[in-house]
Each structure stands twice: as structure tokens, then as C-alpha cells.
CSV table of C-alpha atoms in Angstrom, one decimal:
chain,number,residue,atom,x,y,z
N,7,MET,CA,42.7,116.5,121.7
N,8,SER,CA,41.5,115.7,124.9
N,9,ALA,CA,37.5,117.7,125.4
N,10,THR,CA,38.0,118.8,128.6
N,11,PHE,CA,42.1,119.6,129.0
N,12,ASN,CA,43.7,122.7,127.6
N,13,PRO,CA,46.9,121.7,126.7
N,14,GLY,CA,48.6,125.1,126.0
N,15,ALA,CA,49.5,126.2,129.0
N,16,ALA,CA,51.7,123.2,129.9
N,17,ALA,CA,53.4,123.0,126.5
N,18,THR,CA,54.3,126.8,126.2
N,19,LEU,CA,56.2,125.9,130.1
N,20,LEU,CA,57.8,122.8,128.7
N,21,THR,CA,59.0,124.8,125.5
N,22,ASP,CA,60.3,127.7,127.6
N,23,ALA,CA,62.1,125.0,129.8
N,24,LEU,CA,63.6,123.4,126.7
N,25,ARG,CA,65.1,126.5,125.3
N,26,SER,CA,66.1,128.0,128.4
N,27,GLY,CA,68.1,124.8,129.4
N,28,VAL,CA,66.5,125.7,133.3
N,29,GLN,CA,64.5,122.5,134.9
N,30,PHE,CA,61.4,123.0,137.0
N,31,ARG,CA,60.0,120.9,139.5
N,32,ASP,CA,56.6,120.3,138.0
N,33,LEU,CA,53.7,121.4,136.2
N,34,PRO,CA,51.0,123.7,137.8
N,35,ALA,CA,48.2,121.7,139.3
N,36,GLU,CA,45.4,123.7,136.9
N,37,ALA,CA,48.0,122.7,133.9
N,38,LYS,CA,49.1,119.6,134.8
N,39,PRO,CA,47.6,116.5,132.4
N,40,ALA,CA,45.7,113.8,134.4
N,41,THR,CA,45.9,111.3,131.9
N,42,LEU,CA,47.9,109.7,128.9
N,43,ALA,CA,46.1,111.2,126.1
N,44,SER,CA,46.0,114.6,127.3
N,45,GLY,CA,49.8,113.9,128.0
N,46,TYR,CA,50.1,113.6,124.5
N,47,ASP,CA,48.1,116.4,123.8
N,48,VAL,CA,50.4,118.5,125.3
N,49,GLN,CA,53.4,116.6,123.8
N,50,ASP,CA,51.6,117.4,120.5
N,51,GLN,CA,51.9,121.4,120.9
N,52,PHE,CA,55.0,121.8,122.6
N,53,MET,CA,56.8,119.7,119.7
N,54,ALA,CA,54.8,121.9,117.0
N,55,ALA,CA,55.8,125.2,119.3
N,56,LEU,CA,59.2,124.1,118.8
N,57,GLY,CA,58.9,123.9,115.1
N,58,ASP,CA,61.4,121.1,114.7
N,59,PRO,CA,60.5,118.5,111.8
N,60,LEU,CA,59.6,115.5,112.9
N,61,VAL,CA,62.1,112.8,112.0
N,62,GLY,CA,61.6,109.8,114.1
N,63,TRP,CA,59.8,108.3,117.4
N,64,LYS,CA,61.6,107.1,120.7
N,65,LEU,CA,60.0,104.6,123.0
N,66,GLY,CA,60.6,105.2,126.8
N,67,VAL,CA,59.7,103.1,129.8
N,68,GLY,CA,59.5,100.2,127.8
N,69,SER,CA,60.6,97.0,130.0
N,70,ALA,CA,58.2,94.7,131.6
N,71,ASN,CA,59.4,95.8,134.7
N,72,ALA,CA,59.5,99.7,134.0
N,73,MET,CA,56.0,99.1,132.7
N,74,ARG,CA,54.8,97.4,135.8
N,75,ARG,CA,56.6,100.0,138.0
N,76,ALA,CA,55.1,102.8,136.4
N,77,LYS,CA,51.6,100.8,135.8
N,78,LEU,CA,51.8,101.5,132.3
N,79,ALA,CA,50.0,98.7,129.5
N,80,ARG,CA,52.6,100.0,127.0
N,81,PRO,CA,55.6,102.2,126.5
N,82,LEU,CA,55.7,105.8,126.5
N,83,VAL,CA,56.4,107.3,123.1
N,84,GLY,CA,58.2,110.7,122.0
N,85,GLN,CA,59.1,112.4,119.2
N,86,VAL,CA,62.3,113.2,117.5
N,87,GLY,CA,63.3,116.5,115.8
N,88,ALA,CA,65.4,116.9,113.2
N,89,SER,CA,67.5,119.5,115.0
N,90,ARG,CA,68.3,116.9,117.5
N,91,CYS,CA,69.3,114.1,115.6
N,92,PHE,CA,73.3,113.7,115.4
N,93,ALA,CA,75.9,111.2,113.7
N,94,ALA,CA,78.2,109.2,115.5
N,95,GLY,CA,81.4,111.2,116.6
N,96,ASP,CA,79.2,114.4,117.0
N,97,THR,CA,79.0,116.8,120.1
N,98,VAL,CA,75.7,116.7,121.6
N,99,PRO,CA,75.4,120.2,124.0
N,100,VAL,CA,73.9,120.0,127.2
N,101,PRO,CA,72.8,123.0,129.5
N,102,ALA,CA,75.6,123.7,131.9
N,103,GLY,CA,75.1,121.9,135.1
N,104,ALA,CA,72.7,119.5,134.0
N,105,VAL,CA,72.6,115.7,134.2
N,106,VAL,CA,71.9,113.7,131.2
N,107,THR,CA,70.8,109.9,131.0
N,108,ILE,CA,72.9,107.9,128.2
N,109,GLU,CA,71.0,104.8,126.7
N,110,PHE,CA,72.8,102.4,124.2
N,111,GLU,CA,69.4,101.5,121.9
N,112,ILE,CA,68.5,99.7,117.9
N,113,ALA,CA,66.8,102.2,115.5
N,114,VAL,CA,65.3,101.2,112.9
N,115,ARG,CA,63.9,102.9,109.8
N,116,LEU,CA,60.4,101.9,108.3
N,117,ALA,CA,60.2,100.9,105.0
N,118,ARG,CA,56.8,102.2,104.1
N,119,ASP,CA,54.3,104.6,105.5
N,120,VAL,CA,52.0,102.7,108.1
N,121,PRO,CA,48.3,104.2,108.3
N,122,PRO,CA,46.7,103.8,111.7
N,123,LEU,CA,46.3,100.0,112.2
N,124,PRO,CA,42.9,98.4,114.1
N,125,GLY,CA,45.1,95.4,115.8
N,126,GLU,CA,48.7,93.8,116.4
N,127,LEU,CA,50.8,92.7,113.8
N,128,ALA,CA,52.4,89.5,113.5
N,129,PRO,CA,55.9,89.2,114.0
N,130,ALA,CA,56.7,88.2,110.4
N,131,ASP,CA,54.7,91.1,109.3
N,132,LEU,CA,56.4,93.8,111.9
N,133,ALA,CA,59.9,92.3,110.7
N,134,GLY,CA,58.7,93.4,107.4
N,135,LEU,CA,58.1,97.0,108.1
N,136,ILE,CA,61.6,97.2,109.0
N,137,GLU,CA,63.8,98.9,105.9
N,138,SER,CA,67.4,98.8,107.8
N,139,ALA,CA,68.7,98.7,111.4
N,140,GLN,CA,71.5,100.6,113.4
N,141,VAL,CA,72.8,101.2,116.5
N,142,ALA,CA,71.7,104.5,118.5
N,143,VAL,CA,72.5,106.3,121.9
N,144,GLU,CA,69.6,108.2,123.2
N,145,VAL,CA,70.5,111.3,126.0
N,146,VAL,CA,67.9,112.1,128.2
N,147,LEU,CA,66.9,114.9,130.1
N,148,SER,CA,63.9,116.3,131.4
N,149,ARG,CA,62.4,119.3,131.9
N,150,TYR,CA,61.7,118.3,135.3
N,151,GLU,CA,63.9,117.9,137.9
N,152,ASP,CA,62.8,114.6,138.7
N,153,ARG,CA,60.9,113.0,135.9
N,154,VAL,CA,59.8,110.2,138.1
N,155,VAL,CA,57.8,111.9,140.8
N,156,VAL,CA,55.6,114.3,138.2
N,157,GLY,CA,54.0,110.8,137.2
N,158,MET,CA,53.5,109.3,133.6
N,159,PRO,CA,51.3,111.9,132.2
N,160,ALA,CA,53.6,114.7,132.9
N,161,PHE,CA,56.3,112.7,131.5
N,162,ALA,CA,54.7,112.1,128.3
N,163,ALA,CA,54.1,115.6,128.1
N,164,ASP,CA,57.5,116.4,128.1
N,165,ASN,CA,58.3,114.1,125.4
N,166,VAL,CA,59.6,111.5,127.6
N,167,GLY,CA,62.6,113.4,128.3
N,168,PHE,CA,64.1,113.2,124.8
N,169,HIS,CA,67.1,115.6,124.4
N,170,ALA,CA,69.2,113.7,121.4
N,171,LEU,CA,69.3,111.0,119.3
N,172,VAL,CA,73.2,109.7,118.0
N,173,LEU,CA,72.8,107.4,115.1
N,174,GLY,CA,75.4,105.0,114.6
N,175,GLY,CA,76.5,102.2,112.1
N,176,LYS,CA,74.0,99.5,110.3
N,177,ILE,CA,73.4,96.4,111.5
N,178,ASP,CA,71.7,93.2,110.3
N,179,PRO,CA,68.3,93.4,112.0
N,180,ALA,CA,68.8,89.7,112.5
N,181,SER,CA,71.5,90.5,114.8
N,182,VAL,CA,70.1,92.5,117.7
N,183,GLU,CA,70.4,89.8,120.5
N,184,ASP,CA,74.3,89.5,119.4
N,185,VAL,CA,74.5,93.5,119.6
N,186,ARG,CA,72.4,92.8,123.3
N,187,ASP,CA,74.8,90.4,124.3
N,188,SER,CA,78.2,92.1,123.4
N,189,ALA,CA,77.4,95.8,124.0
N,190,GLU,CA,79.3,97.7,126.8
N,191,VAL,CA,79.3,102.0,127.2
N,192,ALA,CA,82.0,103.5,128.6
N,193,LEU,CA,82.3,107.2,130.0
N,194,ASP,CA,85.8,108.5,129.5
N,195,GLY,CA,87.2,105.2,129.1
N,196,GLU,CA,85.9,103.8,132.3
N,197,ARG,CA,82.7,101.0,131.8
N,198,CYS,CA,79.7,101.9,133.4
N,199,ALA,CA,76.9,99.8,131.6
N,200,LEU,CA,76.3,96.3,130.4
N,201,PRO,CA,73.5,94.7,128.6
N,202,LEU,CA,70.1,94.2,130.6
N,203,ALA,CA,68.5,90.8,130.4
N,204,GLY,CA,65.1,89.5,131.5
N,205,ASP,CA,62.2,91.5,132.7
N,206,ASP,CA,64.5,94.6,132.5
N,207,ALA,CA,65.3,94.0,128.8
N,208,ILE,CA,63.6,95.7,125.8
N,209,TYR,CA,63.0,94.0,122.5
N,210,PRO,CA,62.8,96.0,119.2
N,211,LEU,CA,59.9,94.2,117.6
N,212,GLU,CA,57.8,94.4,120.9
N,213,ALA,CA,58.9,98.4,121.0
N,214,LEU,CA,57.9,98.8,117.2
N,215,GLN,CA,54.3,96.9,118.2
N,216,ALA,CA,53.5,99.8,120.8
N,217,LEU,CA,54.6,102.2,118.3
N,218,LEU,CA,52.0,101.0,116.1
N,219,ALA,CA,49.2,101.1,118.8
N,220,HIS,CA,50.1,104.3,119.5
N,221,ALA,CA,49.9,105.8,116.3
N,222,ALA,CA,46.7,103.8,116.0
N,223,GLU,CA,45.2,105.9,119.1
N,224,ARG,CA,46.2,109.1,118.0
N,225,GLY,CA,45.2,108.8,114.2
N,226,VAL,CA,49.0,109.3,113.1
N,227,THR,CA,50.5,107.7,109.9
N,228,LEU,CA,54.1,106.6,110.1
N,229,ARG,CA,56.1,107.6,107.5
N,230,LYS,CA,58.7,105.6,105.2
N,231,GLY,CA,61.8,106.6,106.5
N,232,THR,CA,61.0,107.5,109.8
N,233,VAL,CA,63.5,106.2,112.7
N,234,VAL,CA,62.3,104.6,115.4
N,235,THR,CA,64.9,104.1,118.5
N,236,THR,CA,63.1,101.4,120.5
N,237,GLY,CA,64.7,101.8,124.0
N,238,THR,CA,67.8,100.9,125.8
N,239,LEU,CA,69.7,97.8,125.6
N,240,THR,CA,72.2,98.6,128.5
N,241,ARG,CA,71.7,99.8,131.9
N,242,PRO,CA,70.9,103.6,131.8
N,243,PHE,CA,73.3,105.9,133.6
N,244,ASP,CA,73.5,109.7,134.4
N,245,VAL,CA,76.5,112.0,133.3
N,246,SER,CA,77.2,115.4,134.5
N,247,VAL,CA,78.6,117.9,132.2
N,248,ALA,CA,79.4,120.3,135.3
N,249,ASP,CA,83.3,119.8,134.6
N,250,GLY,CA,83.7,120.0,131.0
N,251,ALA,CA,83.3,117.9,128.0
N,252,ARG,CA,82.5,114.0,128.4
N,253,THR,CA,83.3,110.8,125.8
N,254,VAL,CA,80.6,108.3,125.7
N,255,ARG,CA,81.7,105.2,123.7
N,256,ALA,CA,79.2,102.2,123.0
N,257,THR,CA,80.9,98.5,121.7
N,258,TYR,CA,79.1,95.8,120.4
N,259,GLY,CA,80.5,92.7,118.3
N,260,GLY,CA,83.3,94.6,116.7
N,261,GLY,CA,81.8,97.9,116.2
N,262,GLU,CA,81.6,101.3,118.0
N,263,LEU,CA,79.5,104.5,118.3
N,264,THR,CA,81.2,107.4,120.0
N,265,LEU,CA,79.8,110.9,121.0
N,266,GLN,CA,80.7,113.8,123.0
N,267,LEU,CA,78.7,115.7,125.6
N,268,ALA,CA,79.4,119.2,126.1
N,269,PRO,CA,78.0,121.9,128.4
N,270,ARG,CA,77.1,125.0,126.1
N,271,ALA,CA,73.4,126.9,125.7
N,272,VAL,CA,71.1,125.3,123.8
N,273,SER,CA,67.9,126.4,121.9
């Protein structure tokens, strides 16, 4: 934990906001983390206060272009709580009036415990850490009204805007590029998102490497079976539930993942 920053006040504000479903503009200056390390200190206390068992990790702001714009050396990392993990076909509750962002992703599960490592792994060794892969949809909803203007340390504190993760069918880890190339996401039957490419794209093994670096820096052992959702394959898009439930359907190479978003109180 950072020596000169007390993360408790920010963690309390974020916890209260998540439980109430109310967004706010920014953290007070005296409670706002100035560095990513301090932001992650807040994140740890925020997640501990929720009391939601850790089942996975998420990567955000992970493409080359996104990191360049955000002046980041590697993607941001958030934590996935058990109560916010859903299966395909489930309904994800969203605070009434909120606008969420939809991202179609590849998630992997770790084949073994991974203690903090001193350096990068070769691609073959990274691939060897993967027990299985599956498609997923992340639902992003920051506790801030505008998650960009608050800055990256504050966004890291907010658990990188994580709201929910919907896990779909398993895929062959070697088929990731085929899944990317064929991916489409529709909202209520209307196509909204196609694959990202080039410096806008995210590559799962690179995302996993970034998570290992984060875990080493934080002194965290990544546990066997943990799910890691590696970042969006398709262009993110926003969805409002102000007028009622919505249906999101992602398709890829003959497969599909469907979920519903519905306005309701969350806790």
C-alpha cells in the first residue's frame, strides 16, 4: 500500500456508489489517488468492502492506441467478483437510468497457480498457462459520470469500471483470430459492433502478460481456475435501459452469446 496516501475514503465513496447505483462526478481532491499504485490501493479496499469473493480479473484500456491516449505503459487491471459473474442467457441488472458499455471479449482460465514472476514469459510459456478459453461479454459501468475525465488512477480505483461479466461457450485457444474476424454484436436485433483491428485491437496473450506484470508488482499470486477476460475484440458501444430491458447478442464463427440487460436496483 502507498505510504503517503490513505485509500479508505475513496474506497468508501466507491462502495456506496456501487451499492446505490448512483454515479458521481469525481472523488474529492483529498481522497483522489495521484498514481496508479494508489489507485490500485483504493481498488483493493473497495473490493474488500464489497465482500465479494474474487473469481477473476479484467483488463481494460488495453489496445496500443488506447494506452497511447491514456499515457499508460500497460493495460489497467480490475477484479471480478463472484456475484457479478453470469452465464450466457442470464439477465444482468443495471441501475435504472444508467448507460452501460458492451464489450465482446475472450476470457481464459489459468491452468495453474502463478506466483509473482520477475520478468516476461515467452509466448509459448504464456499459452501454457491457459487451461481453457471462452467468449465473454463485459458490461462496463463506472461509478463516475465520465470515466475518462477523472484520470487513470481514479479509474483504476473504480475497479476499471467493472459491472458484470457474462461467460459464454468454450473455444479452441488457437481459434482466437477466427473468433475476432467473425465477431459481430447486435442490440435488440440491430448490429452495433464489428471487430477492431490494428492498433485498436487487443491480443489475449499480450493482455495475459500485462496481468502477470501487474500481479508481480502487487505481490499477488494468480490462482488456478481464475478467469481472465482480456479486453474487447469488437468496438465498444453504449446501451441505455431507461426504456426497459434490452437484448445483446454476440455471434462468432457459428456460435453465439446472448444476454439481457434489465433496469433494477443492484447491491
